[in-house]
Every structure is written in structure tokens, then in C-alpha cells.
PDB file of C-alpha atoms in Angstrom:
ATOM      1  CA  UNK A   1     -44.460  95.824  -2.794  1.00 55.00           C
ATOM      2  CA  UNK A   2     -44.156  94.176  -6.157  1.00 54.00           C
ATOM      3  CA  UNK A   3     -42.564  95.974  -8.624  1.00 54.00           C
ATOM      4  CA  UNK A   4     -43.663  96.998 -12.078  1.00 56.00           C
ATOM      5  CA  UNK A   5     -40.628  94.882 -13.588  1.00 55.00           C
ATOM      6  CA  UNK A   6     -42.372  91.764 -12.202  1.00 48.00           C
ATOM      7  CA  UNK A   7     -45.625  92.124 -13.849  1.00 51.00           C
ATOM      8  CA  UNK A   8     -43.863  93.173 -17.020  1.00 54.00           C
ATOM      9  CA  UNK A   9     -41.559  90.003 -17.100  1.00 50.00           C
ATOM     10  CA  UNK A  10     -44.832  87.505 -16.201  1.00 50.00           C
ATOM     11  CA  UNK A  11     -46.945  87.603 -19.070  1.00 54.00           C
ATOM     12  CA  UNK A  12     -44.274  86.640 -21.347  1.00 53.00           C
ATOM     13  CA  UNK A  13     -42.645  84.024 -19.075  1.00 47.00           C
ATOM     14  CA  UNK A  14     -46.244  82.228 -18.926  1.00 45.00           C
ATOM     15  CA  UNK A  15     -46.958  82.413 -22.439  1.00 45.00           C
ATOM     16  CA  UNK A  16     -43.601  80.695 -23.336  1.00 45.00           C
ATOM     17  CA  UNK A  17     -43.611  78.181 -20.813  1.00 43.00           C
ATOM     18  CA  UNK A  18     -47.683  77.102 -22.623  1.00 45.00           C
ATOM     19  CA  UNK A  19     -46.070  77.544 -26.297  1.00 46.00           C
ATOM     20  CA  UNK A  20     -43.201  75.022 -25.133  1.00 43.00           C
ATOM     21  CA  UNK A  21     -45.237  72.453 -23.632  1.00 43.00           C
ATOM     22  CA  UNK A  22     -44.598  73.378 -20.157  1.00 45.00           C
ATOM     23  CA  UNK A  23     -48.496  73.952 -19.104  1.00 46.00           C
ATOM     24  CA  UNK A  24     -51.224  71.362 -18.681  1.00 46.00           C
ATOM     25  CA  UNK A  25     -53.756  73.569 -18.680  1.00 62.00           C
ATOM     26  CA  UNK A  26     -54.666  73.080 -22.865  1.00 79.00           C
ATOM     27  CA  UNK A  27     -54.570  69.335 -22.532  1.00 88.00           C
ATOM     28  CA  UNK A  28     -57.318  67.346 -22.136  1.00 87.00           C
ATOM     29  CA  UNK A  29     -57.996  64.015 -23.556  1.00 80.00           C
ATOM     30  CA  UNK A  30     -62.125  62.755 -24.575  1.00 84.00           C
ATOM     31  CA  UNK A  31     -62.848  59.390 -25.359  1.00 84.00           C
ATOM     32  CA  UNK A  32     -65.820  58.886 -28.271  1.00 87.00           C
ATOM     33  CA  UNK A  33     -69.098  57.512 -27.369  1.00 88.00           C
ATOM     34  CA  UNK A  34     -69.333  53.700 -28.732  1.00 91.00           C
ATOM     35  CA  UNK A  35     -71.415  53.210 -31.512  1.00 92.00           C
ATOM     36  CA  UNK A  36     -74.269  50.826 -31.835  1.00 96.00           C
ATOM     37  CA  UNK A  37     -72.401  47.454 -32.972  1.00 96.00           C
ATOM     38  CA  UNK A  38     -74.238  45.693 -36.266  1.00 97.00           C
ATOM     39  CA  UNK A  39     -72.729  42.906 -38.739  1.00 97.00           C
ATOM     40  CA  UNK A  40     -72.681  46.099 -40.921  1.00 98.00           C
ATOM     41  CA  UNK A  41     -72.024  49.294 -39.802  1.00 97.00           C
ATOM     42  CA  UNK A  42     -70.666  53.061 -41.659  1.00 96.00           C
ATOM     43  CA  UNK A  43     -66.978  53.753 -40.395  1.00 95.00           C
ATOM     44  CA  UNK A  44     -67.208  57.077 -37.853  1.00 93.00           C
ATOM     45  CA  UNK A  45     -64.123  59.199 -36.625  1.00 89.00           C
ATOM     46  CA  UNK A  46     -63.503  60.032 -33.089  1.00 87.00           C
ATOM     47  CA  UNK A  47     -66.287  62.576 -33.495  1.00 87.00           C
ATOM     48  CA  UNK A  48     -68.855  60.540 -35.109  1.00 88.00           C
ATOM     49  CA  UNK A  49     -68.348  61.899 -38.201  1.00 90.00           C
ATOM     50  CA  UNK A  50     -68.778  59.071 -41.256  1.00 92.00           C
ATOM     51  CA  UNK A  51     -65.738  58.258 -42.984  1.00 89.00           C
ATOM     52  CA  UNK A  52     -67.388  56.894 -45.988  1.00 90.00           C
ATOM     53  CA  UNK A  53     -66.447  53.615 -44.965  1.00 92.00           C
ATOM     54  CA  UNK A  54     -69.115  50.389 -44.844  1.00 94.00           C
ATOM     55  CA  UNK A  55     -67.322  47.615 -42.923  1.00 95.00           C
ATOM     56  CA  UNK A  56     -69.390  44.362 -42.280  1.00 96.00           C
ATOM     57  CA  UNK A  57     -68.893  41.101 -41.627  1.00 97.00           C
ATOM     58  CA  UNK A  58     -69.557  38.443 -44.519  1.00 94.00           C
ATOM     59  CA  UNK A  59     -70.095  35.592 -42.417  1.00 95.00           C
ATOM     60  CA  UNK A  60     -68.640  33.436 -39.910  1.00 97.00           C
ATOM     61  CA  UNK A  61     -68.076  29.721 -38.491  1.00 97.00           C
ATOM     62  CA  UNK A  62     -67.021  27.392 -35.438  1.00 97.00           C
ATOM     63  CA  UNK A  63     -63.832  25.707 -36.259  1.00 96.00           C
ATOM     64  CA  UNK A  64     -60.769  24.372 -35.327  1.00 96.00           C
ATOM     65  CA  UNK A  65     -57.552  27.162 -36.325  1.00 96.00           C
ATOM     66  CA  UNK A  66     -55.219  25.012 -38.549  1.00 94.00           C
ATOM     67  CA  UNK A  67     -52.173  25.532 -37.085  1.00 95.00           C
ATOM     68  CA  UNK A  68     -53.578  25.173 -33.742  1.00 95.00           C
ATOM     69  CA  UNK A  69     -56.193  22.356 -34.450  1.00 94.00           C
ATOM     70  CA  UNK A  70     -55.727  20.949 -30.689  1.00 94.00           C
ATOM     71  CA  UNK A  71     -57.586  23.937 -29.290  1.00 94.00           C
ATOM     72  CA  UNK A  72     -60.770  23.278 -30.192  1.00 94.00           C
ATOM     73  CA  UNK A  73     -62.936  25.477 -31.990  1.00 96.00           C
ATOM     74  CA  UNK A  74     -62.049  29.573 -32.527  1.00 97.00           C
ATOM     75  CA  UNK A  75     -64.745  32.092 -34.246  1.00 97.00           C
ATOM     76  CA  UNK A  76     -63.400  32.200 -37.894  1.00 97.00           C
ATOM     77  CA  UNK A  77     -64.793  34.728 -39.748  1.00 97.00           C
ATOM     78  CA  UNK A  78     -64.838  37.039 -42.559  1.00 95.00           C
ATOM     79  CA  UNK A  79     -65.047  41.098 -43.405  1.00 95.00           C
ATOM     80  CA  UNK A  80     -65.097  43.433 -45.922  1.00 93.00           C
ATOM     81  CA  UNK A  81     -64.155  46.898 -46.016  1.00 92.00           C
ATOM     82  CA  UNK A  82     -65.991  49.303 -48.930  1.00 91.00           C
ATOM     83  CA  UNK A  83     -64.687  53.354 -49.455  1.00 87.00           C
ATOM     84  CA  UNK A  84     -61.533  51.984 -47.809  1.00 80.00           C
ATOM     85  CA  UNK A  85     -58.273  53.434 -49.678  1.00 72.00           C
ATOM     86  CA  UNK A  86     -55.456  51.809 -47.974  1.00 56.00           C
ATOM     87  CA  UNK A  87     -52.865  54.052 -49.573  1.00 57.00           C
ATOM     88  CA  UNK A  88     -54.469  57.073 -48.184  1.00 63.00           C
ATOM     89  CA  UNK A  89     -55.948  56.069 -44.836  1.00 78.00           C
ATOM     90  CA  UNK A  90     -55.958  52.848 -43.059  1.00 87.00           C
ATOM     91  CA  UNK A  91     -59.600  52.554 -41.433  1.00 92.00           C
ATOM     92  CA  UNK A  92     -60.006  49.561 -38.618  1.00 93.00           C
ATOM     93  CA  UNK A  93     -63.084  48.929 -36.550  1.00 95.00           C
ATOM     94  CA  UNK A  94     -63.933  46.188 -33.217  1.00 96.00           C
ATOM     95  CA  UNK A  95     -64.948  42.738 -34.329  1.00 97.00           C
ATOM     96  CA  UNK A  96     -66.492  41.105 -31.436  1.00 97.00           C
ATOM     97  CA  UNK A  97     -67.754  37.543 -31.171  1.00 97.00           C
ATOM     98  CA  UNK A  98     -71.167  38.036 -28.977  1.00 97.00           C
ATOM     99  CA  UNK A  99     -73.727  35.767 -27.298  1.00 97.00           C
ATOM    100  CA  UNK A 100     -77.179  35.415 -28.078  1.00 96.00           C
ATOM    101  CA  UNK A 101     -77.763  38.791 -25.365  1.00 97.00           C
ATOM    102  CA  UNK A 102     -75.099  40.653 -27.551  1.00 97.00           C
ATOM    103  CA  UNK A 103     -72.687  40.053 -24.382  1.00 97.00           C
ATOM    104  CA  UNK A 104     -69.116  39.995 -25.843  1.00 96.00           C
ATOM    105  CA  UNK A 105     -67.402  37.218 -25.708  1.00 96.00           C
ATOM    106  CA  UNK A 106     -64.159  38.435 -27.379  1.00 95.00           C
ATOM    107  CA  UNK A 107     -62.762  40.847 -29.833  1.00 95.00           C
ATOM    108  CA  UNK A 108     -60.476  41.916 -31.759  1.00 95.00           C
ATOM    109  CA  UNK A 109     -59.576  45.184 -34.411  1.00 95.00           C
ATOM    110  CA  UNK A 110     -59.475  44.528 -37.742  1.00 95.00           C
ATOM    111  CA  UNK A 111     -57.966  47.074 -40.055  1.00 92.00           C
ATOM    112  CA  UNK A 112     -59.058  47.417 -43.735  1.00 90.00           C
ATOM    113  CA  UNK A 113     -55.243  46.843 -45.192  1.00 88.00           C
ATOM    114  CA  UNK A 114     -56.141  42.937 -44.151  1.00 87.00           C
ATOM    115  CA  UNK A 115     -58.563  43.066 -46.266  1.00 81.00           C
ATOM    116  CA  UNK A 116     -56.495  41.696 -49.692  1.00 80.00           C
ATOM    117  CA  UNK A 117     -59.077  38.585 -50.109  1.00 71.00           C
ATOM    118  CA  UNK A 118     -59.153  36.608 -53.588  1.00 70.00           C
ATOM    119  CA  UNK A 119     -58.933  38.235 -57.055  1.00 66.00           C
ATOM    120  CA  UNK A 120     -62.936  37.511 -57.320  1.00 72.00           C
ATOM    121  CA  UNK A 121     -63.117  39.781 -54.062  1.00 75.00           C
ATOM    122  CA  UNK A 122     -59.713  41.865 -52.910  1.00 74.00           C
ATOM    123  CA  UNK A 123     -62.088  43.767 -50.564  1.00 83.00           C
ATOM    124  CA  UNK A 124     -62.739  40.952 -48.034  1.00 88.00           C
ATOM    125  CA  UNK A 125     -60.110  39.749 -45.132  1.00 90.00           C
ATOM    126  CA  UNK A 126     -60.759  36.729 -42.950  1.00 93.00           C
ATOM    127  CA  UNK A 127     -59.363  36.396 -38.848  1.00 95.00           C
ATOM    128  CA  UNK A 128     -59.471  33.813 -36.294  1.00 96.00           C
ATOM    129  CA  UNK A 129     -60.905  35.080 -32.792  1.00 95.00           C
ATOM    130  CA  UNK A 130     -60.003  32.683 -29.961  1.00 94.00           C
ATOM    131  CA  UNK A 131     -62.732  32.579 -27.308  1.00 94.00           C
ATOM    132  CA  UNK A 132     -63.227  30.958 -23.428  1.00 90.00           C
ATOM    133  CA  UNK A 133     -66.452  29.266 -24.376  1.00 92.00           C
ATOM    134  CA  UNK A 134     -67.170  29.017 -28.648  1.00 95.00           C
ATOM    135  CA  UNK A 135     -70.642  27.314 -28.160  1.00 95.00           C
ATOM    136  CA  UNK A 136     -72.060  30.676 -26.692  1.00 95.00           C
ATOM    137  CA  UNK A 137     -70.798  32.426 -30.070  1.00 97.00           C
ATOM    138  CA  UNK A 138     -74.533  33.382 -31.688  1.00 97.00           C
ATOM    139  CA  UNK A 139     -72.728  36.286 -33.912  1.00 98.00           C
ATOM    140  CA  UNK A 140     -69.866  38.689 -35.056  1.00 98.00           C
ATOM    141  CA  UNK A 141     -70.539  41.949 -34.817  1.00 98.00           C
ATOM    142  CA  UNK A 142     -68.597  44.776 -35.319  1.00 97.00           C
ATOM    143  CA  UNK A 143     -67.896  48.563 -33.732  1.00 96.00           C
ATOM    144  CA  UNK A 144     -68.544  51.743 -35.784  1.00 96.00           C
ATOM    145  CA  UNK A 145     -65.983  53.814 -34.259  1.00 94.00           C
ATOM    146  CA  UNK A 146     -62.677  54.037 -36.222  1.00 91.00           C
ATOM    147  CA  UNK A 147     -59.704  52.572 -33.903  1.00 91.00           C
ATOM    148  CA  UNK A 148     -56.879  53.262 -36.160  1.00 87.00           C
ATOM    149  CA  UNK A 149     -55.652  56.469 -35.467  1.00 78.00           C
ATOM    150  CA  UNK A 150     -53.823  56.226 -32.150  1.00 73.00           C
ATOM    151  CA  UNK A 151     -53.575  59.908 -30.590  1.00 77.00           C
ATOM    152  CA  UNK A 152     -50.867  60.170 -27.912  1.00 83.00           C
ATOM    153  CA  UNK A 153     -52.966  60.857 -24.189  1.00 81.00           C
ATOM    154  CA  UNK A 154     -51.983  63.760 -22.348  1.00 88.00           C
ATOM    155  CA  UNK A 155     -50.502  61.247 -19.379  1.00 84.00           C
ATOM    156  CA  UNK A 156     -48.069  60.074 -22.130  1.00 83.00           C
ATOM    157  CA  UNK A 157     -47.391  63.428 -24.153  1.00 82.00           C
ATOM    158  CA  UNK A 158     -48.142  66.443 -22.622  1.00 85.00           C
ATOM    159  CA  UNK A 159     -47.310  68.918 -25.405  1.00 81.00           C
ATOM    160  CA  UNK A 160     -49.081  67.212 -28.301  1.00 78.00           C
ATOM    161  CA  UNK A 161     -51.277  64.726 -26.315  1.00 76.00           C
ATOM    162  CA  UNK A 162     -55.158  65.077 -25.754  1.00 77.00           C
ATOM    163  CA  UNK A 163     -57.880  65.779 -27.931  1.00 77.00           C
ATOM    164  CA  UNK A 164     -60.503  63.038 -29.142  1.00 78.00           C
ATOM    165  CA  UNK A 165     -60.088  58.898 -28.357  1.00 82.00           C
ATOM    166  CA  UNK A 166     -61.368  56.495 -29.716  1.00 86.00           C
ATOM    167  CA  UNK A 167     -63.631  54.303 -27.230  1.00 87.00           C
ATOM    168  CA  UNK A 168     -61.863  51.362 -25.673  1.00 87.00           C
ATOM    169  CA  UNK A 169     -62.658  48.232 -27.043  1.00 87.00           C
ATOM    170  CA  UNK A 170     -65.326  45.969 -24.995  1.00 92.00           C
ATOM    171  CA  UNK A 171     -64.041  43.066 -23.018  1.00 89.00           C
ATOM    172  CA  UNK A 172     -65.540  39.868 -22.335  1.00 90.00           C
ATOM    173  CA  UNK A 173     -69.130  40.402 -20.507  1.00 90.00           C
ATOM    174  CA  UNK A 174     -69.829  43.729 -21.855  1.00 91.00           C
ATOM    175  CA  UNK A 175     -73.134  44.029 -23.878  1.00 94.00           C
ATOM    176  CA  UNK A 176     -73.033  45.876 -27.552  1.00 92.00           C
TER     177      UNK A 176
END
């Protein structure tokens, strides 16, 4: 028979062991749906929410990267962040180089604190994407979906872990 002492210590013992971190059961991580992918797009959160953020790209060309001019040709191309504050929040979206089926052909995230272009316009940042195969490269294109807050997963922090990801960026053969 269990005594009344047990089932007056067990409520209490439970509820400490989920305040200190102790129980999985309140984590759970979510991953965000991918947003359609545009040369322009408005910056979302993890929940789709806008952030009042226009990224888009302001264009984009073949050539050799000058400090590694033996390579051949890497996607060199330009962006521009508008809404972006970079003392208050530090917004970064996917740039990927696609095909002429949207099929990616490489990425990379581009955060709007690179953005510190010429004094005729701060709000534009340029990057060099290598790729396998440059000829395929029909556009740039980048990801709504806000990549720059990195929330610890529940695998790596169960106490404060879980809660709403970003989606993971595309790699090479997936279509935007």
C-alpha cells in the first residue's frame, strides 16, 4: 500500500525537477515553412510574421573572384537591405544562385550589417558565391525567412532549447 506521504512528496518533486530543466516533456523544437524565394522579397520571422524588412538583390555577374582569379568564374553579386537597423536587430536572409528551373545551385546567408556599400548607397553589400558549374547560373534569388536568430534545439539545450527554427537553407539541387 502506498502511503499518503508518497503522494504528498510527488507533486512537488515533479514540478521542480520541470522548473530546473530536468523534464523533456515542454521542449519541442518547429522548423518554419520556407518562403517563396524572389530577387525581392519582405523579411519574415520564424513565424511568418514581416519584419519590416525588404531585402533584394540589385544585380549580379559571372566573374573571376580577385584574389582567387585562377578559379574561374564565381556568382558576384549585390543586395540591399531596407527597414534594416543594424544597431537594434541584425536581419539575414538565403541568397541562392539558381538555374533557369529555379534549382539551386548554391547559397549562402547574407546578413544586413554587410550591407555598408558606398556613401551614394550605405544600404547595399556585395558577396562572392562559389559554384560547381557558373554557366547554369540564370539568377540570384533570395529566401524570405529571417536566418539570424539562432535558437538553441532541444538536442543541444534542453532547458531553454525548442521553440520556432528557422528553415534550413537549400542545398545544391533543391528547387525554390
Amino acid at each position: 500500500m502506498v502511503s499518503a506521504r508518497v503522494f504528498a512528496v510527488a507533486p512537488p518533486a515533479l514540478a521542480i525537477l520541470a522548473l530546473s530543466g530536468c523534464s523533456s516533456w515542454g521542449c519541442t523544437d518547429t522548423t518554419a515553412e520556407r518562403g517563396k524565394a524572389a530577387a525581392r522579397v519582405q523579411v519574415v520571422d520564424t513565424y511568418g510574421q514581416p519584419l519590416h524588412v525588404t531585402a533584394s538583390v540589385v544585380d549580379w555577374r559571372l566573374e573571376p573572384h580577385p584574389q582567387v582569379p585562377a578559379e574561374g568564374d564565381w556568382v558576384h553579386f549585390r543586395f540591399r537591405f531596407d527597414g534594416a537597423d543594424a544597431y537594434s536587430f541584425d536581419p539575414a536572409v538565403d541568397a541562392c544562385a539558381v538555374d533557369s528551373r529555379r534549382v539551386v545551385v548554391g547559397c549562402q546567408t547574407v546578413f544586413s550589417s554587410e550591407a555598408f556599400g558606398p556613401a551614394d548607397d550605405p544600404l547595399t553589400g556585395d558577396h562572392w558565391l562559389a559554384v560547381d558549374r557558373p554557366e547554369q547560373v540564370a539568377a540570384v534569388l533570395l529566401i524570405p525567412n529571417d536566418q539570424s536568430y539562432d535558437r538553441p534545439t532541444c538536442e543541444r539545450d534542453i532547458k531553454d532549447g525548442g521553440g520556432m527554427h528557422p528553415p534550413e537553407p537549400p542545398g545544391s539541387g533543391d528547387r525554390l
